[in-house]
mmCIF file of C-alpha atoms and ligand atoms in Angstrom:
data_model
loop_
_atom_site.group_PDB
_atom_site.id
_atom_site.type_symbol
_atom_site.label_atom_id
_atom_site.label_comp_id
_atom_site.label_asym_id
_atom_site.label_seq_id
_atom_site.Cartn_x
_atom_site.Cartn_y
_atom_site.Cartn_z
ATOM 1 C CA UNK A 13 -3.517 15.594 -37.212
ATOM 2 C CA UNK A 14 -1.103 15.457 -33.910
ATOM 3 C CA UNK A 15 0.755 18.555 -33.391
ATOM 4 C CA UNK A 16 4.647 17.602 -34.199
ATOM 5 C CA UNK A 17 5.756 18.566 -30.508
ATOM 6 C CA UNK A 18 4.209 19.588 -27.741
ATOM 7 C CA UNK A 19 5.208 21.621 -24.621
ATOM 8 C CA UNK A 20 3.912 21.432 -20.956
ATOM 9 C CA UNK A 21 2.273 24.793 -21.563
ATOM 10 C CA UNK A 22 0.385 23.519 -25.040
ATOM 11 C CA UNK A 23 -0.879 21.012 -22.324
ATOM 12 C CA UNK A 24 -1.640 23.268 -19.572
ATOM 13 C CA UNK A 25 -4.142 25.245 -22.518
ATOM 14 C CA UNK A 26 -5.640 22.255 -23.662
ATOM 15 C CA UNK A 27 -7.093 20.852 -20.030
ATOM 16 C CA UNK A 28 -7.847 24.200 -18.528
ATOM 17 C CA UNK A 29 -10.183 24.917 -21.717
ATOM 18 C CA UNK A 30 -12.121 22.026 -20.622
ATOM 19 C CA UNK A 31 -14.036 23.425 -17.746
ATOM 20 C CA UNK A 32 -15.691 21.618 -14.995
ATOM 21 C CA UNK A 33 -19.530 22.963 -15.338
ATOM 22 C CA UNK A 34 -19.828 22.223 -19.231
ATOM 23 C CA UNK A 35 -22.147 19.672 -20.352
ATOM 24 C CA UNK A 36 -21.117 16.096 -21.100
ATOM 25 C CA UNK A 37 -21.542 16.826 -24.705
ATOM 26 C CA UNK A 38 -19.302 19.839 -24.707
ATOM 27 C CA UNK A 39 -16.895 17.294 -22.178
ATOM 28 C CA UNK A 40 -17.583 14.708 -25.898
ATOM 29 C CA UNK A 41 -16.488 17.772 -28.093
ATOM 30 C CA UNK A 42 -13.465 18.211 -26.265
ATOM 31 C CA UNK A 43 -11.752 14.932 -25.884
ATOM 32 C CA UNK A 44 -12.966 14.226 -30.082
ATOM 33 C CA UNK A 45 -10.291 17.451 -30.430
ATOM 34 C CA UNK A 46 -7.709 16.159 -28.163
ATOM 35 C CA UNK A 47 -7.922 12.599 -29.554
ATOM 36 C CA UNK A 48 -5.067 13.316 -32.101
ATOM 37 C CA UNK A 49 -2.593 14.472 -29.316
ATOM 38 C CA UNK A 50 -3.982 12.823 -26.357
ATOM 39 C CA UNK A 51 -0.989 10.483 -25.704
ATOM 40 C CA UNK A 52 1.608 13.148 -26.519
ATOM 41 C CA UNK A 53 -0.022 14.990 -23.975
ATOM 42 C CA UNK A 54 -0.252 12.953 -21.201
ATOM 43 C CA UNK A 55 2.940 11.842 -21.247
ATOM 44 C CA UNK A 56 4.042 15.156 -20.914
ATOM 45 C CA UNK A 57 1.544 15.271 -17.517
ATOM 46 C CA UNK A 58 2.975 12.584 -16.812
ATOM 47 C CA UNK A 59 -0.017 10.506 -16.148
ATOM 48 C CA UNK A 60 0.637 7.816 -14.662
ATOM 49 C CA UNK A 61 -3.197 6.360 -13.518
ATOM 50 C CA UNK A 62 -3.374 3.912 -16.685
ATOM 51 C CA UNK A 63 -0.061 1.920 -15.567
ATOM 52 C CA UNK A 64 -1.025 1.900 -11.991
ATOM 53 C CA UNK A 65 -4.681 0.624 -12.441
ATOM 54 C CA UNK A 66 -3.364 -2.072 -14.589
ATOM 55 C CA UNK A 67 -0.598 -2.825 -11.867
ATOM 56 C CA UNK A 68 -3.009 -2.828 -9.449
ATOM 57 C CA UNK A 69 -5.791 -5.062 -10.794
ATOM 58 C CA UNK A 70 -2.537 -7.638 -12.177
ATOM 59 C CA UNK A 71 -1.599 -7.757 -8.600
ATOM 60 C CA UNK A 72 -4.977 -8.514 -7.142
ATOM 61 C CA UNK A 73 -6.266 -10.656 -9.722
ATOM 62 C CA UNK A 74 -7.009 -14.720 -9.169
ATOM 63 C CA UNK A 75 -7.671 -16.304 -12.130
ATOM 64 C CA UNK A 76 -6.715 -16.919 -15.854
ATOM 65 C CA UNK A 77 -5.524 -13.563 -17.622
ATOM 66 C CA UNK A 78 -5.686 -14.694 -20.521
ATOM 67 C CA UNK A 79 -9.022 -15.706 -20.833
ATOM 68 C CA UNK A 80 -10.138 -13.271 -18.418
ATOM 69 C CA UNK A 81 -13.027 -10.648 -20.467
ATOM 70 C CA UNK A 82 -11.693 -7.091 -19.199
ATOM 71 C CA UNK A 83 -14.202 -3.843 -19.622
ATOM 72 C CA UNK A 84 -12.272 -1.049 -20.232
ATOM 73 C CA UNK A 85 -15.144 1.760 -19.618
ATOM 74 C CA UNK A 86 -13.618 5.342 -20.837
ATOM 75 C CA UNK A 87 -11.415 3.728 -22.516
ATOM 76 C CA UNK A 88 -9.997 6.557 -24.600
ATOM 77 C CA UNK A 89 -7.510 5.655 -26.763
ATOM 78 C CA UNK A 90 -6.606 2.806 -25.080
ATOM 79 C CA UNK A 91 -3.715 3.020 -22.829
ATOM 80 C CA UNK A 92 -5.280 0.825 -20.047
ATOM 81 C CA UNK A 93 -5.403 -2.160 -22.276
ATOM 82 C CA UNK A 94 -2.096 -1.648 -23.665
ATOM 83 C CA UNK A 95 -0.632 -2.006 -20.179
ATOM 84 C CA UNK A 96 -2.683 -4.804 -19.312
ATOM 85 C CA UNK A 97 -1.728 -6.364 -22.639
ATOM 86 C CA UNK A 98 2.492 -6.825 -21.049
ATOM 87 C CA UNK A 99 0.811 -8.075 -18.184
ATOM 88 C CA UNK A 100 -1.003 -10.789 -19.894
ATOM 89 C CA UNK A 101 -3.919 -9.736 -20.386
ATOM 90 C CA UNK A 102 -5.462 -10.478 -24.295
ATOM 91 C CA UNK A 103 -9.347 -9.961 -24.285
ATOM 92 C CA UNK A 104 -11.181 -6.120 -24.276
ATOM 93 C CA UNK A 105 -13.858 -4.927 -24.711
ATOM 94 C CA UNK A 106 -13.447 -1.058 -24.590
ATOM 95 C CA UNK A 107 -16.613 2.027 -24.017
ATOM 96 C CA UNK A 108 -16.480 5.713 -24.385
ATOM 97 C CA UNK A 109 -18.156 8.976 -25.265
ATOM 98 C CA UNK A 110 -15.905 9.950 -27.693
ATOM 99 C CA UNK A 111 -16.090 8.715 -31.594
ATOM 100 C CA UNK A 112 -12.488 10.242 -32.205
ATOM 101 C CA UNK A 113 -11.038 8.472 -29.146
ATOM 102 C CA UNK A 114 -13.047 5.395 -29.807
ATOM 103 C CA UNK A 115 -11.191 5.538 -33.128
ATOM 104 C CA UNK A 116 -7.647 5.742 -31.814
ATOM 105 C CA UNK A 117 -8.395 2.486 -29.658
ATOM 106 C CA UNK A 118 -9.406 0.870 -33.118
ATOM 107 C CA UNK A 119 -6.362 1.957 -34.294
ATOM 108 C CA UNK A 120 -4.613 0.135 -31.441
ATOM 109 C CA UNK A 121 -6.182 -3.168 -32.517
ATOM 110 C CA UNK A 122 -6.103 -4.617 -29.488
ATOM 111 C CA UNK A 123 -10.222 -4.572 -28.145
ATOM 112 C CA UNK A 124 -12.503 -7.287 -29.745
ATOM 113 C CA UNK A 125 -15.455 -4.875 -29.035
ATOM 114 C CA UNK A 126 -15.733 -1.128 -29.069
ATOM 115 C CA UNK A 127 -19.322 0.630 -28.030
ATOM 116 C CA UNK A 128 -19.427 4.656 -27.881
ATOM 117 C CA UNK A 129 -21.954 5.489 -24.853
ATOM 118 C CA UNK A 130 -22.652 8.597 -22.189
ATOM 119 C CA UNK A 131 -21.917 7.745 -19.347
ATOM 120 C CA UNK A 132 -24.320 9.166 -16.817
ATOM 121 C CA UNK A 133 -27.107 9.898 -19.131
ATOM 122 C CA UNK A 134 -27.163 6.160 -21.135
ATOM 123 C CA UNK A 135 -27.334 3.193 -19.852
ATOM 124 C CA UNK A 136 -23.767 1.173 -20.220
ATOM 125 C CA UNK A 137 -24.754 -0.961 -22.962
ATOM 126 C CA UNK A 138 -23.086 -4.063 -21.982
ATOM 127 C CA UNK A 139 -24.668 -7.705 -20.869
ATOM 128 C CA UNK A 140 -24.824 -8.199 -16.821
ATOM 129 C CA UNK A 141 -22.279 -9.971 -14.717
ATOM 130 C CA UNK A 142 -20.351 -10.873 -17.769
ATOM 131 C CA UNK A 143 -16.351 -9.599 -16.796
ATOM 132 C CA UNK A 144 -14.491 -10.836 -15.109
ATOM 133 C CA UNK A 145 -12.470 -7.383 -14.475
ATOM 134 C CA UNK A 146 -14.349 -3.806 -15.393
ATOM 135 C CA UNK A 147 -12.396 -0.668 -14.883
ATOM 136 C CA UNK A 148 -12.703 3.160 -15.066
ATOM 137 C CA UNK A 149 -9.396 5.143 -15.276
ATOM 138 C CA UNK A 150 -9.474 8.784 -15.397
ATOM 139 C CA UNK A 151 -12.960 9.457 -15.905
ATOM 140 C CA UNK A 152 -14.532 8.982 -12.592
ATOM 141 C CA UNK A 153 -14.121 12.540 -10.882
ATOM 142 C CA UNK A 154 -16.225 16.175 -10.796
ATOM 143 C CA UNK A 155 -17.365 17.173 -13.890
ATOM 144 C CA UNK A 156 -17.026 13.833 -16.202
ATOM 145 C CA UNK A 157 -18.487 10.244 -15.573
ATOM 146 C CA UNK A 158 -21.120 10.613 -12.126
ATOM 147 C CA UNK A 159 -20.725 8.084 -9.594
ATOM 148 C CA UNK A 160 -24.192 6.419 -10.567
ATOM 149 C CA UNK A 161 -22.286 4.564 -12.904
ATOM 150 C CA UNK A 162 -20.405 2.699 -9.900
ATOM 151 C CA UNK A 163 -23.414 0.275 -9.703
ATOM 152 C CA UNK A 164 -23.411 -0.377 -13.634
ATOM 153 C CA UNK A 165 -19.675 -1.556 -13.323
ATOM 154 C CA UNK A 166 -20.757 -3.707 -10.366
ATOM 155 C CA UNK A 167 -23.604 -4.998 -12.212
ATOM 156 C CA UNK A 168 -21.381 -5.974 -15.611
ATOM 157 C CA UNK A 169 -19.188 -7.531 -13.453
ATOM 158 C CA UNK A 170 -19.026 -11.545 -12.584
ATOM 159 C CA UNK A 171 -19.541 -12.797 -9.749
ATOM 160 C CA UNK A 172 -16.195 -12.632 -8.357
ATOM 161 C CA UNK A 173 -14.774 -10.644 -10.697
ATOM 162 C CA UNK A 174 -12.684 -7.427 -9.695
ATOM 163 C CA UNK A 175 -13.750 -3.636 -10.670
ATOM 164 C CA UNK A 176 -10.820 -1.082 -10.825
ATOM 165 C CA UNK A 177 -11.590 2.493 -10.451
ATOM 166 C CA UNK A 178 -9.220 5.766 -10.116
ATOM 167 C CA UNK A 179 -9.899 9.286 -8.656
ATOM 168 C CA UNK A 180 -7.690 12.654 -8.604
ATOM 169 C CA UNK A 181 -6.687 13.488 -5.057
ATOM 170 C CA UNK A 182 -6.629 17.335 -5.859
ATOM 171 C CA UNK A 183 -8.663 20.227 -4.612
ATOM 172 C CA UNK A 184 -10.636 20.724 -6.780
ATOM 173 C CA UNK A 185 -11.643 17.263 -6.720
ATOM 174 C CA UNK A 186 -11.505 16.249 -2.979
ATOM 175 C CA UNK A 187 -15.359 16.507 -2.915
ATOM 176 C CA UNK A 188 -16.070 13.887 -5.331
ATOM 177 C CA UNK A 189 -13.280 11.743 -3.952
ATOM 178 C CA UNK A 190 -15.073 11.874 -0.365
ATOM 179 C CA UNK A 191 -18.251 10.855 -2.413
ATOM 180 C CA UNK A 192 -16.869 8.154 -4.317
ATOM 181 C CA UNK A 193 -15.107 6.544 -0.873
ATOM 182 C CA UNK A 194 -18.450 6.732 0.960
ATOM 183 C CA UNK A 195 -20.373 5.117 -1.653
ATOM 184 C CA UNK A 196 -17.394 2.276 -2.377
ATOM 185 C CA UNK A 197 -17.337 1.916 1.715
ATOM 186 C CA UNK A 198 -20.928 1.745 1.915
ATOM 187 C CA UNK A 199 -21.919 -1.189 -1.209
ATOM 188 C CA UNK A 200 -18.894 -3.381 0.788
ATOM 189 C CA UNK A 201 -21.492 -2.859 4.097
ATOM 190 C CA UNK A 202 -24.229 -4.706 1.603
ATOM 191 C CA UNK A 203 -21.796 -7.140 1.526
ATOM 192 C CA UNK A 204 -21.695 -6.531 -2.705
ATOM 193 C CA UNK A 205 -17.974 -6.175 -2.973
ATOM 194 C CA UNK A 206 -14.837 -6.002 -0.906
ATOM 195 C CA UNK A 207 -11.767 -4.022 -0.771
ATOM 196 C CA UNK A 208 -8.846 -5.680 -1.926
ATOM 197 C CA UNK A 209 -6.474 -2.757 -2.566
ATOM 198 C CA UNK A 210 -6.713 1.083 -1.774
ATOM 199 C CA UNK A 211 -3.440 2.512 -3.223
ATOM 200 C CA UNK A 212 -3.247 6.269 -2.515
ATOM 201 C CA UNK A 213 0.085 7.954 -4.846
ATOM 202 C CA UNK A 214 1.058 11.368 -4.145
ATOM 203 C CA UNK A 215 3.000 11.855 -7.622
ATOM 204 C CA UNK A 216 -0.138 10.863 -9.838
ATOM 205 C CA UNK A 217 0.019 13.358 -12.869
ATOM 206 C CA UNK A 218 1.571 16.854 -13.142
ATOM 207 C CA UNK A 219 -0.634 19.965 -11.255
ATOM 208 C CA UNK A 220 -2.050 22.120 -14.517
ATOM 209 C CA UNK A 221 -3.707 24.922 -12.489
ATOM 210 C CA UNK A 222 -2.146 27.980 -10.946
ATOM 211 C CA UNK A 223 -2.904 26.788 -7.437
ATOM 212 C CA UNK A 224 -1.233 23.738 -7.565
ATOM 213 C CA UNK A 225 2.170 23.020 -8.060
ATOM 214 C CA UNK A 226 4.521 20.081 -8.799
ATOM 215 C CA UNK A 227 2.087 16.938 -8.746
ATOM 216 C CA UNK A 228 -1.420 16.508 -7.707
ATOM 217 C CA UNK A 229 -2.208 13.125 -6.013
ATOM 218 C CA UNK A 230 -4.340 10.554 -6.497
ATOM 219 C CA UNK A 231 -6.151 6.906 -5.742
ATOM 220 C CA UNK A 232 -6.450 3.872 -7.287
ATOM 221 C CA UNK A 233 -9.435 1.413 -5.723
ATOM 222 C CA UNK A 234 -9.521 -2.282 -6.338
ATOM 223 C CA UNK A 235 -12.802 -4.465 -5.511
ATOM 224 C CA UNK A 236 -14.356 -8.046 -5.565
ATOM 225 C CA UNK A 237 -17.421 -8.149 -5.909
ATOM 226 C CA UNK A 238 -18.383 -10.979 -4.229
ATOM 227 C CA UNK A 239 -19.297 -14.523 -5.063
ATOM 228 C CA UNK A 240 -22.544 -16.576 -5.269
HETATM 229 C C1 SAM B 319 -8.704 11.280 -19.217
HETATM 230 S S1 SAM B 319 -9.452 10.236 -20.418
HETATM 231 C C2 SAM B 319 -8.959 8.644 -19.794
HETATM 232 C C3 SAM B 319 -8.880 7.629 -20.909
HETATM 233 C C4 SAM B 319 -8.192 6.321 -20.517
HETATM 234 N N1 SAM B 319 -8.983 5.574 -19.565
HETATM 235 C C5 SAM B 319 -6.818 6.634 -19.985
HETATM 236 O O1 SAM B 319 -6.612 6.482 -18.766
HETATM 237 O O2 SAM B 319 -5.957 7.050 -20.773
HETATM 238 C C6 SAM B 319 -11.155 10.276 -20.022
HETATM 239 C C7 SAM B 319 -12.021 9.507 -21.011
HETATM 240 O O3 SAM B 319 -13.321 9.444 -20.477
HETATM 241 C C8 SAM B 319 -14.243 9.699 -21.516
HETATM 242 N N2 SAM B 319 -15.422 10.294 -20.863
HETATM 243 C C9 SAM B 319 -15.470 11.347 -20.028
HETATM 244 N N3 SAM B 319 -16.727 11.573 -19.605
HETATM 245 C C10 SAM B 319 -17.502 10.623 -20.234
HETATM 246 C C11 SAM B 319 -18.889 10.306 -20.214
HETATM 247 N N4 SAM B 319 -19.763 11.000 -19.466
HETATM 248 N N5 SAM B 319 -19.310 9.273 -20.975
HETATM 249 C C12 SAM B 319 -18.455 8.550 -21.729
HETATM 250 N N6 SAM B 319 -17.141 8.788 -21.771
HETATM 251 C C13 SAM B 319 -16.658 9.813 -21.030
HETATM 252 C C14 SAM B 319 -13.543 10.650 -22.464
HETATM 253 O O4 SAM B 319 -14.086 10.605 -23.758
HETATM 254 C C15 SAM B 319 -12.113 10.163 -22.375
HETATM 255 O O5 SAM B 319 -11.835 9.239 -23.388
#
């Protein structure tokens, strides 16, 4: 059950527990405990990544929203699709590692489809160039979902379809970020996608850790994978 309120400090204990070289199934065992307060919680970061993914893909996108099939991979509780929902968005199918956060999206009644998977270690158990938008928000960066999973998202993708994909901007995560950008940069040289928005936002969710202070940055990427 949700704690009744929360402080910035309960916060700052909950992601600092979670550290960076445990396994994905401790990362699984964590997020099924912070299910219950996730949303309290990051509205007290102050994360703002769900709201400007969905901005960002609404923006970009060319087409019918509301018949457009959107993959919501990490889906958590479900924030993304809420967003995209008041921007007209009605179809989702959502996929996570978590049963306790899968269950909170079920709560939220708003995905047709809901598949629990491992990202990194299982294959994403969805049908090929089938979306027509996929995105990842908040899971791509050192420590959770791996960046071979950038291929999979292509791959569920339709042709022409958009992929939506957010990073942290922060120390400790500036590695991956470099990784992820040289790997996006390099599948739009095969010709298999191309940029359509790179929005970089310096106030992207309250700093946690000692060494940081005020807000830690971070990106928001925005693809089209190119037509037959
Ligand atoms: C910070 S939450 C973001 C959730 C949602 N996209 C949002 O922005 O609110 C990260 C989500 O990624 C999921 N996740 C992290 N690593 C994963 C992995 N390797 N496989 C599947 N899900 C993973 C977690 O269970 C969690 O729901």
């Amino acid at each position: 059950m949700a704690k009744a309120v929360r402080s910035f400090s309960d916060v700052k204990d909950v992601i600092l527990s979670c550290h960076k070289d445990a396994t994905p199934e401790d990362k699984m065992g964590f997020y099924d405990k912070w299910a219950d307060n996730y949303e309290q919680d990051v509205a007290i970061l102050d994360y703002r990544a769900p709201g400007l993914a969905a901005d960002a893909l609404a923006a970009g996108f060319q087409g019918d929203r509301e018949n457009a099939v959107v993959l919501d991979v990490a889906c958590g509780t479900g924030l993304v699709a809420s967003r995209l929902q008041t921007l007209g968005f009605r179809r989702f199918v959502g996929v996570d590692g978590s049963e306790a956060m899968l269950r909170q999206a079920r709560d939220r009644g708003l995905y047709q489809e809901l598949l629990q998977c491992m990202l990194g270690s299982e294959e994403l158990p969805v049908p090929v160039e089938t979306y027509n938008a996929v995105l990842i928000v908040g899971a791509l960066s050192v420590g959770q979902v791996p960046l071979t999973v950038i291929k999979d998202l292509w791959k569920a993708t339709k042709p022409g379809g958009y992929v939506c994909m957010t990073t942290r901007g922060n120390t400790s995560n500036k590695g991956f970020k470099d990784q992820l950008e040289c790997l996006l940069k390099k599948m739009e040289t095969e010709g298999l996608w191309t940029a359509v928005s790179v929005t970089e936002v310096q106030a992207w969710e309250r700093a946690v850790s000692d060494e940081e202070a005020g807000y830690i940055p971070g990106a928001v990427y925005l693809y089209r994978k190119t037509a037959l």
